[in-house]
Rosetta silent file (secondary structure, phi, psi, omega in degrees, C-alpha in Angstrom):
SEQUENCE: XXXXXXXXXXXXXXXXXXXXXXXXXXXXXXXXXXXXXXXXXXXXXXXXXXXXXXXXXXXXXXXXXXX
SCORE:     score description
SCORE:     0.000 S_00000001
   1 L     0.000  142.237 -176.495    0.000    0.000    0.000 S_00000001
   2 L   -97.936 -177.640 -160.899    1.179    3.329   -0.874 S_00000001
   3 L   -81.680  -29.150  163.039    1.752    6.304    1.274 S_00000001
   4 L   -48.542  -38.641  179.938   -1.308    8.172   -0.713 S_00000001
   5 L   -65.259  -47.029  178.588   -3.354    5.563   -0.085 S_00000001
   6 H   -93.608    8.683  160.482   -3.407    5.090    3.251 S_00000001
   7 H   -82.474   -5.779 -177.920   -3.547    8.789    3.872 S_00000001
   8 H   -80.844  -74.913 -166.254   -6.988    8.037    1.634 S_00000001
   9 H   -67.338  -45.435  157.214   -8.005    5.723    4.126 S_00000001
  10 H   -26.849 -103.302 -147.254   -7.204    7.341    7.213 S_00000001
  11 H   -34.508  -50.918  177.970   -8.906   10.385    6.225 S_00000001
  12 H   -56.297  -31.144  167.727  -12.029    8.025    5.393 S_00000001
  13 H   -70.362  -20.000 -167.383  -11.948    6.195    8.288 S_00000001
  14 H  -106.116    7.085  173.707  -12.008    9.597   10.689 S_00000001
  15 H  -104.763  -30.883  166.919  -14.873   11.046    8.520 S_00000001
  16 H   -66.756  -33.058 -170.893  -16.926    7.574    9.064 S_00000001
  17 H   -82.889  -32.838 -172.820  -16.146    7.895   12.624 S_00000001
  18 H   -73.023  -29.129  168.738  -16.616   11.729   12.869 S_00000001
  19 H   -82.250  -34.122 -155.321  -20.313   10.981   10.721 S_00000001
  20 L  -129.173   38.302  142.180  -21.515    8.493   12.953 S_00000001
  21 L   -91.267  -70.868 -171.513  -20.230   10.695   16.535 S_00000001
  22 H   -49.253  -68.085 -160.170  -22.325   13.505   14.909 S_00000001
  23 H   -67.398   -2.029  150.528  -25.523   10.964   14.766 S_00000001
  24 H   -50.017  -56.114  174.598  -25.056    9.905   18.272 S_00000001
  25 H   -66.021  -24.268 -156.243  -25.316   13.118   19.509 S_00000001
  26 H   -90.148  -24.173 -170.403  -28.217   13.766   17.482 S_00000001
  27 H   -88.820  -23.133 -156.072  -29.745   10.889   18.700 S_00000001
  28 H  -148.541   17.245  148.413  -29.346   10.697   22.147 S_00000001
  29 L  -102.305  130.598 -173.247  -29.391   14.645   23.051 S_00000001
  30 L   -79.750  129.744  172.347  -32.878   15.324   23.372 S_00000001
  31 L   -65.015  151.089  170.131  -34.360   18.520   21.701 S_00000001
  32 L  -131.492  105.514  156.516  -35.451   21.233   23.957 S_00000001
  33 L   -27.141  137.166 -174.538  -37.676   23.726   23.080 S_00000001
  34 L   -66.149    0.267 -167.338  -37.154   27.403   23.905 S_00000001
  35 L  -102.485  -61.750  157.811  -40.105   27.111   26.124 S_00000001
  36 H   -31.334  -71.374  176.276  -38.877   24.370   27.666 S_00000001
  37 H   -43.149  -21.633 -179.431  -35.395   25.813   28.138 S_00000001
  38 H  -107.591   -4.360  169.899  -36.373   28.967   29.799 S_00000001
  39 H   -86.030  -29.924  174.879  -38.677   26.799   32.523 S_00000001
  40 H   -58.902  -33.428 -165.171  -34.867   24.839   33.051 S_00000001
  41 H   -65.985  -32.073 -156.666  -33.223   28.411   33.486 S_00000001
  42 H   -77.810  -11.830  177.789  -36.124   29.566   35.854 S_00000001
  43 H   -60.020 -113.587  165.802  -35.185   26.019   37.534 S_00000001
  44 H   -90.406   11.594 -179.725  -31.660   26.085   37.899 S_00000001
  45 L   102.450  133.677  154.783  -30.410   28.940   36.704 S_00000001
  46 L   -58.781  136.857  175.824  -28.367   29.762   33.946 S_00000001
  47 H   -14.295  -67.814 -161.394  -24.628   28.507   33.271 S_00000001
  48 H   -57.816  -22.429  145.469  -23.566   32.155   33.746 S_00000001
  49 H    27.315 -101.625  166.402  -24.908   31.872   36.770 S_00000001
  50 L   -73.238  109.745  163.225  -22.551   29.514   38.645 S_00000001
  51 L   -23.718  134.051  176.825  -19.090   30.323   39.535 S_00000001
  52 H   -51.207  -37.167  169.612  -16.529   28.740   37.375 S_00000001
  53 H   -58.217  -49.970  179.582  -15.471   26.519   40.667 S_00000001
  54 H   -39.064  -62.306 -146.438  -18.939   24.957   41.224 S_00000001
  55 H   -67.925  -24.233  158.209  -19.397   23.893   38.411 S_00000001
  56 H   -68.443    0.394  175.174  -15.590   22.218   38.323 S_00000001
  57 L  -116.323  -95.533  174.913  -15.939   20.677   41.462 S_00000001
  58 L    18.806  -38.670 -170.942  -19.610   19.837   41.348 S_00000001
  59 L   -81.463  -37.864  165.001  -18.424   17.952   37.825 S_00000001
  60 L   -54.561  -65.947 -151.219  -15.786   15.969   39.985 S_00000001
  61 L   -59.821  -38.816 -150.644  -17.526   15.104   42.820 S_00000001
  62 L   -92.630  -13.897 -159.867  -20.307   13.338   40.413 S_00000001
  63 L   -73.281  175.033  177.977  -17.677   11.932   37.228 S_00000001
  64 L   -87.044  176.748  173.402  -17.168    8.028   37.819 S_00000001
  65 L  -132.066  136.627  172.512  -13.771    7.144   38.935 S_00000001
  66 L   -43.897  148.267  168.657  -11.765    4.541   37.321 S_00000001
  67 L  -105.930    0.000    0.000  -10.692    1.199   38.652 S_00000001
């Protein structure tokens, strides 16, 4: 195989993977309405909101931890 070639497939392979990441997302982030979205803010708040620390430790204490 030549060095063109496999820069062919590489590229093809990270555009298949990069195509089916985008439909993942599409699929399995829910839409939210603007109507919706402003009863979440009225909720919790906006991002801007929160202090840049909450929300980095807040993000810790809940990620999983490895074994």
């Amino acid at each position: 195989m030549e060095i063109h070639e496999l820069k062919a497939l590489i590229k093809e392979s990270i555009r298949e993977v990069l195509r089916e990441e985008r439909m993942l997302c599409q699929v399995l982030i829910p839409y939210v309405s603007d109507e919706e979205q402003a009863e979440l803010n009225e909720i919790f708040g906006s991002p801007s909101d929160y202090e840049e620390e909450e929300a980095v430790s807040d993000f810790k204490s809940k990620a999983p931890t490895r074994f």
